[in-house]
Coordinates of N, CA and C and ligand atoms in Angstrom, one line a residue:
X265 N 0.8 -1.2 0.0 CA 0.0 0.0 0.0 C 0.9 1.2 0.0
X266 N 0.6 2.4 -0.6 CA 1.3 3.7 -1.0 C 0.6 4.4 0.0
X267 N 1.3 5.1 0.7 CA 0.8 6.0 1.8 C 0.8 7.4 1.1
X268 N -0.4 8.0 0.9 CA -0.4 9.4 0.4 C 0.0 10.5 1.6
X269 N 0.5 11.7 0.9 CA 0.5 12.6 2.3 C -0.7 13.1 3.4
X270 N -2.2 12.3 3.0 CA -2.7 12.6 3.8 C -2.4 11.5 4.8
X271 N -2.3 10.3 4.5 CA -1.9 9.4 5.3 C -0.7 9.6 6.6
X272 N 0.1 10.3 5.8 CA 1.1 10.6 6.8 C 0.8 11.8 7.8
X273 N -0.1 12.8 7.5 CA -0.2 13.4 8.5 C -1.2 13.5 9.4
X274 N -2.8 11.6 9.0 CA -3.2 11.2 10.2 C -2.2 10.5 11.4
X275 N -1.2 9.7 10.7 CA -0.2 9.1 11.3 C 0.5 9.9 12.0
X276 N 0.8 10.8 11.9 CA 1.6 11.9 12.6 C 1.0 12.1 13.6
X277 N -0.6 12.7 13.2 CA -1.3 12.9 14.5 C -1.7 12.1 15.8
X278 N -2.0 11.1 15.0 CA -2.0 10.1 16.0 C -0.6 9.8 16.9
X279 N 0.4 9.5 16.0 CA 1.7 9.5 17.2 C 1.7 10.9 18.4
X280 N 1.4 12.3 17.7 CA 1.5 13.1 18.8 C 0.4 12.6 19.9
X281 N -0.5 12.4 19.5 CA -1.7 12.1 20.6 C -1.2 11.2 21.5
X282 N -0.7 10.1 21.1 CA -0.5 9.1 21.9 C 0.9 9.5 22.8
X283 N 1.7 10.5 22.2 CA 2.6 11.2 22.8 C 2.2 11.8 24.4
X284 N 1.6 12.7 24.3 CA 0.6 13.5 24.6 C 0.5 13.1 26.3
X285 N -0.9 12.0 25.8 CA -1.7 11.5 26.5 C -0.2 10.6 27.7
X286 N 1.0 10.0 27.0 CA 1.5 9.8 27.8 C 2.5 10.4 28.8
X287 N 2.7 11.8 28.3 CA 3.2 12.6 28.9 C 2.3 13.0 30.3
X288 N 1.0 12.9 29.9 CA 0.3 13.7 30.9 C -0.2 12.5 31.9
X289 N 0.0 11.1 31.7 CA 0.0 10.6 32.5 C 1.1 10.5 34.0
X290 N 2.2 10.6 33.0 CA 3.8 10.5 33.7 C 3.6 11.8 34.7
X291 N 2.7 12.6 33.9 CA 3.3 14.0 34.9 C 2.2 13.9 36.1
X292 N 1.0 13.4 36.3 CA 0.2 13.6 37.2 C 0.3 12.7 38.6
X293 N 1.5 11.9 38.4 CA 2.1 11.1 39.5 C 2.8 11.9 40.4
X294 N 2.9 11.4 41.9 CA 3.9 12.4 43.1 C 4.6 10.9 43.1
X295 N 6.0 11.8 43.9 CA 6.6 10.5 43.9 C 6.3 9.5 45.2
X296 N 6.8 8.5 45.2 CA 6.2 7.4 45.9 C 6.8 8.1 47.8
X297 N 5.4 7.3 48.6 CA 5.8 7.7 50.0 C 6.6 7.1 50.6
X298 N 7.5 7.6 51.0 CA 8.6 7.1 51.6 C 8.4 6.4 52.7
X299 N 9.3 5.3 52.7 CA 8.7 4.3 54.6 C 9.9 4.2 55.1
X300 N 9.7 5.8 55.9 CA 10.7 5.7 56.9 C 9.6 6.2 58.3
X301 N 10.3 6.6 59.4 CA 9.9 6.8 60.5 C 8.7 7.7 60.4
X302 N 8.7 8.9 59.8 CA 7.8 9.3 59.9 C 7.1 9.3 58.8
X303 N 6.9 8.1 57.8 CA 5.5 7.5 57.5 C 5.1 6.4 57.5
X304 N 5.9 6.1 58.9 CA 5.4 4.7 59.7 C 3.9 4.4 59.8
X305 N 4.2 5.6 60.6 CA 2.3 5.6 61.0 C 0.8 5.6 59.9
X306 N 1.2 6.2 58.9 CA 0.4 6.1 57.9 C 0.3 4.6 57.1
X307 N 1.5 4.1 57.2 CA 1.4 2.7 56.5 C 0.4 2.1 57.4
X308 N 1.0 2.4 59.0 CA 0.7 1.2 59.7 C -1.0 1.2 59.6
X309 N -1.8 2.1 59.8 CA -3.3 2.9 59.3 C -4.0 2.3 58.5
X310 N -3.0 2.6 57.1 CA -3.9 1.8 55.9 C -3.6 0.2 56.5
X311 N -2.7 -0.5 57.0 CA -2.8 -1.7 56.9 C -3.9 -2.1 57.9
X312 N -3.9 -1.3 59.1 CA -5.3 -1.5 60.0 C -6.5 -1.6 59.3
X313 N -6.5 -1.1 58.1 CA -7.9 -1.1 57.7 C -8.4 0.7 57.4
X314 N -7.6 1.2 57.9 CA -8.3 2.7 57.9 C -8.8 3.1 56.4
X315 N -9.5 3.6 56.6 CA -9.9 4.4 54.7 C -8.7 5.2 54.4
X316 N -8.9 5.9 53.3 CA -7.8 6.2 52.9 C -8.2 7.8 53.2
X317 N -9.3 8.3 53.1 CA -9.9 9.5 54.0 C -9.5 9.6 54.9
X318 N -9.6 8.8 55.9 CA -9.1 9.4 57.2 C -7.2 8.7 57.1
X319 N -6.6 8.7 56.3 CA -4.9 8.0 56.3 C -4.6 9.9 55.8
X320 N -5.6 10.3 55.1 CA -5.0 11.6 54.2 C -4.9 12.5 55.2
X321 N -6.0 12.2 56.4 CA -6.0 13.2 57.4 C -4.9 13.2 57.9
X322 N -3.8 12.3 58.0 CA -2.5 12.0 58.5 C -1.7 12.6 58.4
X323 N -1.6 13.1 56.7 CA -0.6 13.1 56.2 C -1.0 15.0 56.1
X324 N -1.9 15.3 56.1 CA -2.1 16.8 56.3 C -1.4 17.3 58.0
X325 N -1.7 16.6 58.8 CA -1.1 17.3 60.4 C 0.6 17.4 59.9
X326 N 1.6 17.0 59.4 CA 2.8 17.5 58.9 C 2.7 18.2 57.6
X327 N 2.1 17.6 56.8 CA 2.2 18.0 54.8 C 1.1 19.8 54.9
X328 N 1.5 20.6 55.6 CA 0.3 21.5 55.3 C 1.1 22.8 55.2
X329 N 0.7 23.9 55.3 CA 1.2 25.2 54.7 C 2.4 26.0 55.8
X330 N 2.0 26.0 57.3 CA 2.5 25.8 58.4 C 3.9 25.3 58.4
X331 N 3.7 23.8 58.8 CA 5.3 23.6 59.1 C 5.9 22.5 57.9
X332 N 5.1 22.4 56.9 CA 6.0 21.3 55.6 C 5.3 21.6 54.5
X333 N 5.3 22.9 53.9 CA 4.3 23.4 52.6 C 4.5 22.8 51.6
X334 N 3.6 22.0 50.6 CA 3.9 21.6 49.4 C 4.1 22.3 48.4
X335 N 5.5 21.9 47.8 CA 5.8 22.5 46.3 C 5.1 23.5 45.5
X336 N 5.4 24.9 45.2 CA 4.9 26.0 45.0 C 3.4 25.3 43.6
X337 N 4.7 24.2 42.7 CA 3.4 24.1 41.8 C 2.5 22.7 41.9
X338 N 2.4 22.5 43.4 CA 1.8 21.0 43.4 C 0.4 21.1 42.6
X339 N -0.5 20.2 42.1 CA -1.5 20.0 41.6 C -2.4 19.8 42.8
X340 N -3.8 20.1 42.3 CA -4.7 20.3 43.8 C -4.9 19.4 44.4
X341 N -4.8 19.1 45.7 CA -4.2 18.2 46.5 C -5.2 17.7 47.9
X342 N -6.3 17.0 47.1 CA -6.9 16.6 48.4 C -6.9 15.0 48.7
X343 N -6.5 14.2 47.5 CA -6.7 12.9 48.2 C -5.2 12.6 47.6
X344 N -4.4 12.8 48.5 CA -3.0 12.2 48.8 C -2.6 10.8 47.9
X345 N -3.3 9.8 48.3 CA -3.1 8.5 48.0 C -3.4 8.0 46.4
X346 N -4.3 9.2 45.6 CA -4.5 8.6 44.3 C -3.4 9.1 43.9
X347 N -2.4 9.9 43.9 CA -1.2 10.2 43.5 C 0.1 10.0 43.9
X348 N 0.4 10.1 44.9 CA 1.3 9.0 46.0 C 1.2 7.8 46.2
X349 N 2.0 6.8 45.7 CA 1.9 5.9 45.8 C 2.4 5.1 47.0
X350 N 2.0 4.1 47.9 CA 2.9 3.3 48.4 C 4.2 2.6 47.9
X351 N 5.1 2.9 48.7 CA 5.9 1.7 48.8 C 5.2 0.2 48.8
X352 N 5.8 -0.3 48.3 CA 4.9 -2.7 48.1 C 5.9 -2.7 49.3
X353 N 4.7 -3.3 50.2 CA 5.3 -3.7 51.5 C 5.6 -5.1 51.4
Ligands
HEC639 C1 5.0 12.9 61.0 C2 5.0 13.9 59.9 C3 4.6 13.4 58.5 C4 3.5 12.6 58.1 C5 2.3 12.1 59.0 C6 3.5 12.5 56.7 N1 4.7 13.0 56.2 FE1 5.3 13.0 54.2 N2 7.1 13.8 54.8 C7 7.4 14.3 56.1 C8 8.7 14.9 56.0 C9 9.4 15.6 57.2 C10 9.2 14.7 54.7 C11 10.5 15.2 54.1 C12 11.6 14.3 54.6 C13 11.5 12.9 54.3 O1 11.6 12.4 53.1 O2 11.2 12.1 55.2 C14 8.1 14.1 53.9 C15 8.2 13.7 52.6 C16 7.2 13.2 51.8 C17 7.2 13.0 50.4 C18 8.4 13.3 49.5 C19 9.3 12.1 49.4 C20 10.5 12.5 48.5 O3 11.0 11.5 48.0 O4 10.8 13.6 48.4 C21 6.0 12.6 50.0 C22 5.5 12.3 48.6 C23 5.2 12.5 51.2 N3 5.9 12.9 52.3 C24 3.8 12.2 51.3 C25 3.1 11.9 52.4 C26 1.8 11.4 52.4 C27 0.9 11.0 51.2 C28 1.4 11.2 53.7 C29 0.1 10.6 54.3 C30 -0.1 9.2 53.9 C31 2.5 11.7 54.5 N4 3.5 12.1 53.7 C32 2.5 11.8 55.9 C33 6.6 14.3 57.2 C34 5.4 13.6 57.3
HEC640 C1 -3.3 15.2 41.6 C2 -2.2 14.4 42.1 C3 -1.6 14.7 43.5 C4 -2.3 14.7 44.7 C5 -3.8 14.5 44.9 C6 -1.3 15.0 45.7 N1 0.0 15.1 45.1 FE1 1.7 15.6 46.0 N2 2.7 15.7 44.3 C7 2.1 15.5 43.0 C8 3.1 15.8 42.0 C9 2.9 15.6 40.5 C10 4.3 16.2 42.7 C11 5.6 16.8 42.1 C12 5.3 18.3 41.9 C13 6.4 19.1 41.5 O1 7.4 18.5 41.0 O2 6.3 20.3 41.6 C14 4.0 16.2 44.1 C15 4.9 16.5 45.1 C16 4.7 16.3 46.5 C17 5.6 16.5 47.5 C18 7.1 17.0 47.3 C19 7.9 15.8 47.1 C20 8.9 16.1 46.0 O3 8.5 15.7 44.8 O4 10.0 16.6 46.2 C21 5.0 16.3 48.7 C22 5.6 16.3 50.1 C23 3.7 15.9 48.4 N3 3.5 16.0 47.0 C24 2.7 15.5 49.3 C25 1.4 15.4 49.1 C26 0.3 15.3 50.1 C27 0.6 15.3 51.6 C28 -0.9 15.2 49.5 C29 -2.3 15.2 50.1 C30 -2.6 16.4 51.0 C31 -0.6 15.2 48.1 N4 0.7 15.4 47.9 C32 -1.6 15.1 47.1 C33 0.8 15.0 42.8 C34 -0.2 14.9 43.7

């Protein structure tokens, strides 16, 4: 099959799209939570069973504007856990 130039510049589009869409996945990740001492407690929470509502309330009494402000450009930030990942215990 001969690919005309229109062919090539659905193909094109499509590759940016698919570009795109995975850039914007990559970028809407925080990096993973660290399991050291002070987010002992939050692991230990979720593994009790807690919701993840009241684990985020956790993570707000240090993570807040006061005494540990997030990154000037964080993304809006109310449920911690869809974007921070655990550590695989
Ligand atoms: C006891 C206080 C405290 C609590 C509770 C806490 N954090 Fe943190 N967190 C810190 C401090 C201090 C740092 C920076 C130093 C470090 O890496 O430990 C930090 C660092 C981080 C980082 C950045 C790690 C990195 O690699 O730079 C993320 C992400 C994070 N916390 C998310 C969370 C989330 C989500 C929760 C709730 C599940 C939470 N934290 C609960 C104190 C806390
Ligand atoms: C919509 C997704 C999203 C949510 C929800 C979210 N974060 Fe983030 N977080 C990010 C991204 C992306 C970054 C990296 C931002 C940057 O580079 O400026 C980040 C960065 C951070 C950092 C700095 C660590 C570093 O990269 O040096 C901390 C601490 C943090 N987040 C804590 C939290 C806490 C605590 C909550 C809940 C109150 C939360 N985040 C909710 C996406 C999210």
């Amino acid at each position: 099959m001969k690919l005309s130039g229109r062919d090539w510049i659905s193909i094109v589009g499509v590759l940016v799209l698919v570009g795109l869409l995975g850039l914007g996945t990559g970028k809407g990740k925080g990096k993973a939570i660290p399991l050291d001492d002070r987010h002992r407690s939050s692991y230990l929470a979720l593994k009790d069973g807690r919701s993840r509502a009241q684990v985020e309330l956790i993570c707000v009494t240090c993570h807040n504007n006061t005494s540990l402000p997030l990154p000037e450009k964080h993304p809006p930030k109310e449920q911690c856990l869809v974007c921070h990942d655990l550590v695989r215990l």
